[in-house]
Amino acid sequence: MDKGLHFMLCVTAAMLLLRESSQTGEKNDQKMLLHPNLGFELRGAEGGLPTLTVTTILEDPYVMVRSAELEGYCMDLLKALAGMLHFSYRVKVVGDGQYGAVTSNGNWTGMIGEILRKEADIAVAPLTVTSAREEVVSFTTPFLQTGIGILLRKDRVSQEMSFFHFLAPFSKEIWTGLLFAYVLTCFCLFLVARLSPCEWNEPKNEENHFTFLNSLWFGAGSLTLQGVTPRPKAVSVRVVAAAWWLFTIALLAAYIANFTALLSSGTEQLPIQTFEDLVKQRKIEFGTLEGSSTFYYFKNSKNPIHQMIYEYMDKRRDHVLVKTYQEAVQRVMESNYAFIGESISQDLAAARHCNLIRAPEVIGARGFGIAAPQASPWTKKLSIAVLKLRESGDLDYLRNKWWESSCLSQSRDRWSPLQPQALGGLFLTLGVGLALGVIAAVVELSNKSRHAAGHLKKSCCSVFTEEMCTRLRIKENTRQSQETSGRANA
């Protein structure tokens, strides 16, 4: 009994020791804790590893506070870099909540200022690489590419549709091809019906039901999926009709699908497609983040449209410039306001808030990089590590992870009219069907001519020519032309 109790005590003590060791290793290797007094996020304070002070800014989805911990795209990126370069770090949120801009007295604010004042070793945040910042700090290879876009609210920017908005699902080339296909098919119906012996009993005395006007009516009725007369009887005419029916059904399905996508996307309803449209209108106010690189991009631009945008924002600085990105998104959702900022952040806002949309035009291609002091040895190491993460696909994985859309019915792919390449196979199928119908009509007429030639004891070619001239009503014209020429010779 004593031996059994002693064995159970030993097993219990061993399990407790293993559990404590596992929790300690997890804290040292994986878990990132927010220090309540210092406001730092500590990670991997193992002995022998260099510790970097990292400054960042709270912005969804780059850095967010969840359950007393910091998480987001930049935190995952920082964790991956620390594992590759073998360093520990502590993270602090920038004190003034700014990215970094130079003041009138020459001092820098935000994360750039903290690096210059040696309050931080590196800045891992959605920090745009600009020439002004590059003069005072060093940037790594960009880990994200972006540009400058316009964030709008859908119900604020919608306007009346154009009078011919129903033509938008197809491009001009497709509408032109559809008109040509319609006329060509109707002509083939008319021709095949006249050549085929099955479409009339007595060509000399009877009028064929498939006149050209009736063929046009038949083709138009098929476009609306309505049964119209005359009804085809010959196999050749039915082949042409079946090819046209297949073409119209597929075309109508493509039109309805694309028109539905057009109405749901709202892209064509935007009166503000470009920055020039933004300047010309007067109903919607617009602005950007105060002291951001976007603001200075318009200030330094020589483009007249960009200069007008800067003058508008500068004159109304206290009213249109916002302090934080969250404030900008909230203002767009609640008022007549358009936010000018990083397109990649606007894509996230449109993915999280389904009533927001980014205008199509994006200018000023730029990138987000990690900032460090100019003499820092970490700049090149971090650049190489970022390149390795990009080559391995880890950066794409992080991009998809943190930019996942919550709008199930909303696609981030921009709507565009269907181009000829999308329906090229459909037009080719119609062409093959028309060719088969014409060949079938010629075969039908040839078979009848061969039988008639046996009874009349004439050559098959002469009978075939007479039958074709009779059906096409060109025999009388030929005789008249021959009589006219004979009288002229006399």
Coordinates of C-alpha atoms in Angstrom, one line a residue:
M1 CA 0.0 0.0 0.0
D2 CA 2.8 2.4 0.9
K3 CA 4.6 1.6 -2.4
G4 CA 1.5 2.3 -4.4
L5 CA 1.0 5.7 -2.7
H6 CA 4.6 6.6 -3.1
F7 CA 4.4 5.7 -6.8
M8 CA 1.3 7.9 -7.3
L9 CA 2.9 10.9 -5.6
C10 CA 6.0 10.6 -7.8
V11 CA 3.8 10.5 -11.0
T12 CA 1.8 13.6 -9.8
A13 CA 5.0 15.5 -9.0
A14 CA 6.5 14.7 -12.4
M15 CA 3.3 15.8 -14.3
L16 CA 3.3 19.1 -12.4
L17 CA 6.9 19.8 -13.3
L18 CA 6.3 19.0 -16.9
R19 CA 3.3 21.3 -17.1
E20 CA 5.1 24.2 -15.4
S21 CA 8.1 23.7 -17.8
S22 CA 5.7 23.7 -20.8
Q23 CA 4.0 26.9 -19.7
T24 CA 7.3 28.6 -19.1
G25 CA 8.5 27.7 -22.6
E26 CA 5.3 28.9 -24.2
K27 CA 5.7 32.3 -22.5
N28 CA 9.3 32.6 -23.6
D29 CA 8.8 31.4 -27.1
Q30 CA 5.4 32.3 -28.3
K31 CA 3.2 34.4 -26.0
M32 CA 3.4 38.2 -26.2
L33 CA 2.3 40.0 -23.0
L34 CA 1.3 43.6 -22.6
H35 CA 3.1 45.1 -19.7
P36 CA 0.6 47.0 -17.6
N37 CA 3.0 49.6 -16.3
L38 CA 5.4 50.3 -19.1
G39 CA 2.9 49.9 -22.0
F40 CA 5.4 47.6 -23.8
E41 CA 4.6 44.3 -25.4
L42 CA 7.4 41.9 -24.5
R43 CA 8.5 38.9 -26.5
G44 CA 11.3 36.4 -26.2
A45 CA 13.5 37.9 -23.6
E46 CA 15.9 35.0 -23.8
G47 CA 19.4 35.5 -22.6
G48 CA 22.0 36.3 -25.3
L49 CA 19.6 37.6 -27.9
P50 CA 19.6 41.4 -28.8
T51 CA 16.4 43.2 -27.8
L52 CA 15.0 45.8 -30.1
T53 CA 12.5 48.5 -29.1
V54 CA 9.8 48.6 -31.8
T55 CA 7.5 51.6 -32.2
T56 CA 4.2 51.2 -34.0
I57 CA 0.7 52.7 -34.4
L58 CA -2.7 51.3 -33.7
E59 CA -4.4 50.7 -37.0
D60 CA -6.6 47.9 -38.1
P61 CA -5.5 45.4 -39.3
Y62 CA -1.8 46.2 -38.9
V63 CA -1.7 46.5 -35.1
M64 CA -4.8 46.0 -32.9
V65 CA -5.3 45.4 -29.2
R66 CA -7.2 42.1 -28.5
S67 CA -7.5 40.6 -25.0
A68 CA -4.6 42.8 -23.6
E69 CA -2.3 41.7 -26.4
L70 CA -1.2 43.3 -29.7
E71 CA -2.0 41.4 -32.9
G72 CA -2.3 42.1 -36.5
Y73 CA -0.4 42.0 -39.8
C74 CA 2.6 43.9 -38.5
M75 CA 2.8 41.8 -35.3
D76 CA 2.8 38.6 -37.4
L77 CA 5.5 40.2 -39.7
L78 CA 7.6 41.2 -36.6
K79 CA 7.3 37.7 -35.1
A80 CA 8.4 36.1 -38.4
L81 CA 11.4 38.6 -38.7
A82 CA 12.4 37.9 -35.1
G83 CA 12.4 34.2 -35.7
M84 CA 14.6 34.6 -38.9
L85 CA 17.1 37.1 -37.5
H86 CA 17.1 35.7 -33.9
F87 CA 16.3 38.8 -31.9
S88 CA 13.8 39.6 -29.1
Y89 CA 11.8 42.8 -29.0
R90 CA 9.4 45.0 -27.1
V91 CA 6.7 46.9 -28.8
K92 CA 5.4 50.4 -27.8
V93 CA 2.6 52.4 -29.4
V94 CA 3.8 55.8 -30.7
G95 CA 3.0 58.5 -28.1
D96 CA 1.5 61.2 -30.3
G97 CA -0.4 58.8 -32.5
Q98 CA 1.3 60.2 -35.7
Y99 CA 3.2 58.4 -38.5
G100 CA 5.8 61.0 -38.9
A101 CA 6.0 64.5 -40.4
V102 CA 8.4 67.4 -40.1
T103 CA 7.1 70.5 -38.2
S104 CA 7.8 74.2 -38.9
N105 CA 10.8 74.2 -36.5
G106 CA 12.4 71.2 -38.3
N107 CA 11.5 68.5 -35.7
W108 CA 9.9 65.2 -36.6
T109 CA 6.7 63.9 -35.0
G110 CA 5.3 60.4 -34.8
M111 CA 7.3 57.2 -35.2
I112 CA 10.0 58.9 -37.3
G113 CA 10.6 61.3 -34.4
E114 CA 10.9 58.5 -31.9
I115 CA 13.6 56.8 -34.1
L116 CA 15.5 60.1 -34.4
R117 CA 15.3 60.7 -30.7
K118 CA 16.5 57.1 -30.2
E119 CA 13.4 56.2 -28.3
A120 CA 12.9 53.2 -30.6
D121 CA 15.2 51.1 -32.7
I122 CA 12.9 50.3 -35.6
A123 CA 9.3 51.2 -36.7
V124 CA 7.1 48.3 -37.9
A125 CA 3.9 49.9 -39.1
P126 CA 2.1 50.9 -42.3
L127 CA 4.7 53.6 -42.7
T128 CA 5.0 54.9 -46.3
V129 CA 8.4 55.2 -47.8
T130 CA 8.9 58.9 -48.9
S131 CA 11.9 60.9 -50.0
A132 CA 11.6 63.3 -47.0
R133 CA 11.6 60.4 -44.5
E134 CA 14.4 58.6 -46.4
E135 CA 16.6 61.7 -45.8
V136 CA 16.5 61.2 -42.0
V137 CA 15.9 57.4 -41.5
S138 CA 16.6 54.3 -43.5
F139 CA 13.8 52.1 -44.9
T140 CA 13.9 48.4 -45.7
T141 CA 12.4 46.8 -48.9
P142 CA 8.7 47.5 -48.8
F143 CA 6.6 44.7 -47.4
L144 CA 3.3 46.0 -48.9
Q145 CA 2.5 47.9 -52.1
T146 CA -0.2 50.5 -52.1
G147 CA -1.3 53.8 -53.6
I148 CA -3.6 56.8 -53.0
G149 CA -7.4 56.2 -53.5
I150 CA -10.7 57.7 -52.6
L151 CA -13.0 56.0 -50.1
L152 CA -16.7 56.7 -50.5
R153 CA -20.0 55.7 -49.1
K154 CA -22.3 53.9 -51.6
D155 CA -25.6 55.5 -50.8
R156 CA -24.1 58.9 -50.7
V157 CA -22.4 58.7 -54.1
S158 CA -25.2 56.9 -56.0
Q159 CA -26.8 58.9 -58.7
E160 CA -29.4 58.4 -61.5
M161 CA -28.4 55.8 -64.1
S162 CA -27.7 56.9 -67.6
F163 CA -30.5 56.6 -70.2
F164 CA -28.7 53.7 -72.0
H165 CA -27.5 52.0 -68.8
F166 CA -29.1 48.8 -70.0
L167 CA -26.4 48.5 -72.7
A168 CA -23.5 48.5 -70.1
P169 CA -23.3 44.7 -69.5
F170 CA -21.8 44.2 -73.0
S171 CA -18.9 46.1 -74.6
K172 CA -19.4 48.0 -77.9
E173 CA -17.6 45.2 -79.8
I174 CA -20.1 42.6 -78.5
W175 CA -23.1 44.7 -79.4
T176 CA -21.7 45.2 -82.9
G177 CA -21.0 41.5 -83.2
L178 CA -24.6 40.7 -82.0
L179 CA -26.1 43.0 -84.7
F180 CA -23.9 41.4 -87.4
A181 CA -24.7 37.9 -86.2
Y182 CA -28.5 38.7 -86.2
V183 CA -28.5 40.0 -89.7
L184 CA -26.3 37.2 -91.0
T185 CA -28.4 34.5 -89.3
C186 CA -31.6 35.9 -90.8
F187 CA -30.0 36.0 -94.2
C188 CA -28.9 32.4 -93.8
L189 CA -32.5 31.4 -92.8
F190 CA -33.8 33.2 -95.9
L191 CA -31.2 31.6 -98.2
V192 CA -31.4 28.1 -96.8
A193 CA -35.2 28.1 -96.8
R194 CA -35.3 29.0 -100.4
L195 CA -32.7 26.4 -101.4
S196 CA -34.2 23.5 -99.4
P197 CA -36.9 21.6 -101.4
C198 CA -38.7 20.7 -98.1
E199 CA -39.7 24.3 -97.5
W200 CA -42.1 24.5 -100.5
N201 CA -43.8 22.1 -102.8
E202 CA -43.9 24.0 -106.1
P203 CA -41.2 26.7 -106.3
K204 CA -42.5 28.1 -109.6
N205 CA -46.0 28.8 -108.3
E206 CA -45.7 28.9 -104.5
E207 CA -44.2 31.7 -102.4
N208 CA -41.8 30.6 -99.7
H209 CA -42.9 31.4 -96.2
F210 CA -39.3 32.4 -95.1
T211 CA -39.1 35.7 -96.8
F212 CA -36.4 38.0 -95.6
L213 CA -38.8 40.1 -93.5
N214 CA -40.2 36.9 -92.0
S215 CA -36.7 35.7 -91.3
L216 CA -36.0 38.9 -89.5
W217 CA -39.1 38.4 -87.4
F218 CA -38.2 34.8 -86.6
G219 CA -34.7 35.9 -85.4
A220 CA -36.1 38.7 -83.3
G221 CA -38.6 36.3 -81.7
S222 CA -35.9 33.9 -80.8
L223 CA -34.0 36.7 -79.0
T224 CA -37.0 37.1 -76.7
L225 CA -37.4 33.3 -76.3
Q226 CA -40.8 33.5 -78.0
G227 CA -42.1 31.0 -80.6
V228 CA -42.9 32.7 -83.8
T229 CA -44.0 31.6 -87.3
P230 CA -43.1 30.4 -89.8
R231 CA -41.9 27.2 -88.4
P232 CA -39.0 25.5 -90.1
K233 CA -39.7 22.1 -91.7
A234 CA -36.5 21.3 -93.6
V235 CA -33.5 19.8 -91.7
S236 CA -31.2 22.5 -93.0
V237 CA -33.4 25.3 -91.8
R238 CA -33.8 23.6 -88.4
V239 CA -30.0 23.4 -88.1
V240 CA -29.7 27.1 -88.6
A241 CA -32.6 27.8 -86.2
A242 CA -31.1 25.5 -83.5
A243 CA -27.8 27.2 -83.8
W244 CA -29.4 30.6 -83.4
W245 CA -31.5 29.4 -80.4
L246 CA -28.5 28.1 -78.7
F247 CA -26.7 31.4 -79.3
T248 CA -29.6 33.5 -78.0
I249 CA -30.1 31.4 -74.8
A250 CA -26.4 31.6 -73.9
L251 CA -26.2 35.3 -74.8
L252 CA -29.3 36.1 -72.7
A253 CA -27.9 34.2 -69.7
A254 CA -24.6 36.1 -69.9
Y255 CA -26.5 39.4 -70.2
I256 CA -28.7 38.8 -67.2
A257 CA -25.8 37.6 -65.1
N258 CA -23.6 40.6 -65.9
F259 CA -26.5 43.1 -65.6
T260 CA -27.2 41.7 -62.1
A261 CA -23.6 42.1 -61.2
L262 CA -23.6 45.6 -62.5
L263 CA -26.6 46.6 -60.4
S264 CA -25.2 45.0 -57.2
S265 CA -21.7 46.3 -57.6
G266 CA -22.7 50.0 -58.0
T267 CA -19.4 50.7 -59.7
E268 CA -21.0 52.4 -62.6
Q269 CA -23.2 54.5 -60.3
L270 CA -20.2 56.4 -58.8
P271 CA -20.2 60.0 -60.0
I272 CA -16.6 60.1 -58.5
Q273 CA -14.5 57.8 -60.6
T274 CA -11.3 59.9 -60.5
F275 CA -9.7 62.7 -58.5
E276 CA -10.7 65.2 -61.2
D277 CA -14.4 64.2 -60.5
L278 CA -13.8 64.8 -56.8
V279 CA -12.6 68.3 -57.5
K280 CA -15.4 69.2 -59.8
Q281 CA -18.2 68.3 -57.5
R282 CA -19.4 70.4 -54.5
K283 CA -21.7 68.1 -52.6
I284 CA -19.1 65.8 -50.9
E285 CA -16.3 67.1 -48.7
F286 CA -12.9 65.3 -48.8
G287 CA -9.8 65.2 -46.8
T288 CA -7.0 63.0 -45.5
L289 CA -4.9 62.2 -42.4
E290 CA -3.3 65.2 -40.9
G291 CA 0.5 65.2 -41.3
S292 CA 0.4 62.0 -43.4
S293 CA 2.5 61.3 -46.5
T294 CA -0.7 61.6 -48.6
F295 CA -1.2 65.2 -47.6
Y296 CA 2.4 66.1 -48.5
Y297 CA 2.0 64.1 -51.8
F298 CA -0.6 66.6 -52.9
K299 CA 1.3 69.5 -51.5
N300 CA 4.4 68.7 -53.5
S301 CA 2.7 67.5 -56.7
K302 CA 2.9 69.7 -59.8
N303 CA -0.4 68.2 -61.2
P304 CA -3.0 71.0 -61.4
I305 CA -5.7 68.6 -60.1
H306 CA -3.6 67.6 -57.2
Q307 CA -2.8 71.2 -56.4
M308 CA -6.5 72.0 -56.3
I309 CA -7.0 69.1 -53.9
Y310 CA -4.2 70.4 -51.6
E311 CA -5.5 73.9 -51.6
Y312 CA -9.0 72.7 -50.7
M313 CA -7.7 70.6 -47.8
D314 CA -5.3 73.3 -46.6
K315 CA -7.9 76.0 -46.5
R316 CA -10.3 73.8 -44.5
R317 CA -7.6 72.1 -42.5
D318 CA -9.5 72.1 -39.2
H319 CA -12.6 70.7 -40.8
V320 CA -11.6 68.1 -43.4
L321 CA -8.3 66.7 -42.0
V322 CA -8.8 63.8 -39.6
K323 CA -6.5 62.6 -36.7
T324 CA -6.8 58.8 -37.2
Y325 CA -7.8 56.3 -39.8
Q326 CA -10.7 55.1 -37.6
E327 CA -12.1 58.6 -37.4
A328 CA -11.8 58.9 -41.2
V329 CA -13.8 55.7 -41.8
Q330 CA -16.4 56.7 -39.3
R331 CA -16.8 60.1 -40.9
V332 CA -17.2 58.6 -44.4
M333 CA -20.0 56.3 -43.0
E334 CA -21.9 59.0 -41.2
S335 CA -21.6 62.1 -43.4
N336 CA -21.0 63.5 -46.9
Y337 CA -17.3 62.9 -46.7
A338 CA -14.7 61.2 -49.0
F339 CA -11.5 60.0 -47.5
I340 CA -8.2 60.2 -49.5
G341 CA -5.7 57.7 -48.2
E342 CA -3.8 54.5 -48.7
S343 CA -5.7 52.3 -51.2
I344 CA -4.8 49.1 -49.4
S345 CA -6.3 50.4 -46.2
Q346 CA -9.4 51.5 -48.1
D347 CA -9.8 48.0 -49.5
L348 CA -9.9 46.7 -46.0
A349 CA -12.5 49.3 -44.9
A350 CA -14.7 48.3 -47.9
A351 CA -14.2 44.6 -47.0
R352 CA -15.3 45.2 -43.4
H353 CA -18.1 47.8 -44.1
C354 CA -20.2 46.7 -47.1
N355 CA -21.7 50.1 -47.6
L356 CA -18.2 51.6 -48.4
I357 CA -16.5 51.4 -51.8
R358 CA -13.2 52.6 -53.2
A359 CA -13.2 54.7 -56.4
P360 CA -11.4 53.0 -59.4
E361 CA -8.5 55.4 -59.8
V362 CA -5.4 54.9 -57.7
I363 CA -2.4 57.3 -58.0
G364 CA 1.0 57.6 -56.4
A365 CA 2.2 54.0 -56.2
R366 CA 4.2 53.5 -53.0
G367 CA 5.2 51.0 -50.4
F368 CA 5.2 50.4 -46.7
G369 CA 8.6 49.8 -45.2
I370 CA 10.3 49.2 -41.9
A371 CA 12.1 52.3 -40.7
A372 CA 15.4 52.3 -38.7
P373 CA 18.2 54.8 -38.0
Q374 CA 20.4 55.6 -40.9
A375 CA 23.5 54.0 -39.3
S376 CA 21.6 50.9 -38.1
P377 CA 23.0 47.5 -39.1
W378 CA 19.5 46.1 -39.0
T379 CA 18.3 47.8 -42.1
K380 CA 20.0 45.4 -44.6
K381 CA 19.2 42.3 -42.5
L382 CA 15.6 43.2 -42.3
S383 CA 15.4 43.9 -46.1
I384 CA 16.8 40.5 -46.9
A385 CA 14.4 38.9 -44.5
V386 CA 11.4 40.7 -46.0
L387 CA 12.6 39.5 -49.5
K388 CA 12.8 35.9 -48.3
L389 CA 9.3 36.2 -46.8
R390 CA 8.0 37.5 -50.1
E391 CA 9.7 34.8 -52.1
S392 CA 8.3 32.1 -49.8
G393 CA 4.8 33.4 -50.1
D394 CA 4.5 34.3 -46.4
L395 CA 3.7 37.9 -47.2
D396 CA 0.8 36.9 -49.5
Y397 CA -0.5 34.6 -46.8
L398 CA -0.5 37.4 -44.2
R399 CA -2.2 39.7 -46.8
N400 CA -5.0 37.2 -47.3
K401 CA -5.3 36.4 -43.6
W402 CA -5.8 40.0 -42.4
W403 CA -7.7 41.4 -45.5
E404 CA -10.4 38.7 -45.5
S405 CA -13.7 40.2 -46.4
S406 CA -16.8 39.9 -44.2
C407 CA -19.1 41.0 -47.0
L408 CA -20.2 37.6 -48.4
S409 CA -22.0 39.1 -51.4
Q410 CA -19.4 41.7 -52.2
S411 CA -16.5 40.9 -54.6
R412 CA -13.5 43.1 -54.6
D413 CA -13.0 42.5 -58.3
R414 CA -14.1 45.5 -60.2
W415 CA -17.1 45.1 -62.5
S416 CA -16.4 45.5 -66.2
P417 CA -18.4 44.9 -69.4
L418 CA -18.0 41.6 -71.1
Q419 CA -15.4 41.7 -73.8
P420 CA -15.4 39.8 -77.1
Q421 CA -12.9 37.3 -75.8
A422 CA -15.5 36.1 -73.2
L423 CA -18.1 35.2 -75.9
G424 CA -15.8 34.4 -78.8
G425 CA -16.6 30.7 -78.6
L426 CA -20.3 31.4 -78.7
F427 CA -20.0 33.4 -81.9
L428 CA -17.8 30.6 -83.4
T429 CA -20.4 28.0 -82.5
L430 CA -23.1 30.1 -84.3
G431 CA -20.9 30.4 -87.4
V432 CA -20.4 26.7 -87.5
G433 CA -24.1 26.1 -87.2
L434 CA -24.9 28.5 -90.0
A435 CA -22.3 26.8 -92.2
L436 CA -23.7 23.4 -91.5
G437 CA -27.2 24.7 -92.4
V438 CA -26.1 26.0 -95.7
I439 CA -24.3 22.8 -96.5
A440 CA -27.3 20.7 -95.6
A441 CA -29.5 22.9 -97.9
V442 CA -27.1 22.4 -100.8
V443 CA -27.1 18.6 -100.1
E444 CA -30.9 18.5 -100.1
L445 CA -31.2 20.5 -103.3
S446 CA -28.5 18.3 -104.9
N447 CA -30.3 15.1 -104.0
K448 CA -33.6 16.4 -105.6
S449 CA -31.7 17.6 -108.7
R450 CA -30.1 14.2 -109.1
H451 CA -33.4 12.4 -109.0
A452 CA -35.0 14.9 -111.3
A453 CA -32.1 14.6 -113.8
G454 CA -32.8 10.8 -114.0
H455 CA -36.4 11.4 -115.0
L456 CA -35.8 14.3 -117.4
K457 CA -32.7 12.7 -118.8
K458 CA -30.7 15.9 -118.3
S459 CA -27.3 16.5 -116.6
C460 CA -27.4 16.8 -112.9
C461 CA -25.5 20.2 -113.1
S462 CA -28.1 21.7 -115.4
V463 CA -31.0 20.6 -113.3
F464 CA -29.3 21.8 -110.1
T465 CA -28.7 25.2 -111.8
E466 CA -32.3 25.5 -112.9
E467 CA -33.6 24.6 -109.5
M468 CA -31.4 27.1 -107.8
C469 CA -32.3 29.9 -110.3
T470 CA -36.0 29.1 -109.8
R471 CA -35.8 29.2 -106.0
L472 CA -33.7 32.4 -106.0
R473 CA -36.0 34.0 -108.6
I474 CA -33.2 34.9 -111.0
K475 CA -34.3 33.0 -114.0
E476 CA -36.8 35.6 -115.2
N477 CA -34.2 38.3 -114.8
T478 CA -31.8 36.3 -116.8
R479 CA -34.3 35.8 -119.6
Q480 CA -35.1 39.5 -119.7
S481 CA -31.4 40.4 -119.8
Q482 CA -30.9 37.9 -122.7
E483 CA -33.9 39.4 -124.6
T484 CA -32.6 42.9 -124.1
S485 CA -29.2 42.0 -125.3
G486 CA -30.7 40.3 -128.4
R487 CA -32.7 43.3 -129.3
A488 CA -29.7 45.5 -129.0
N489 CA -27.7 43.3 -131.3
A490 CA -30.5 43.3 -133.9

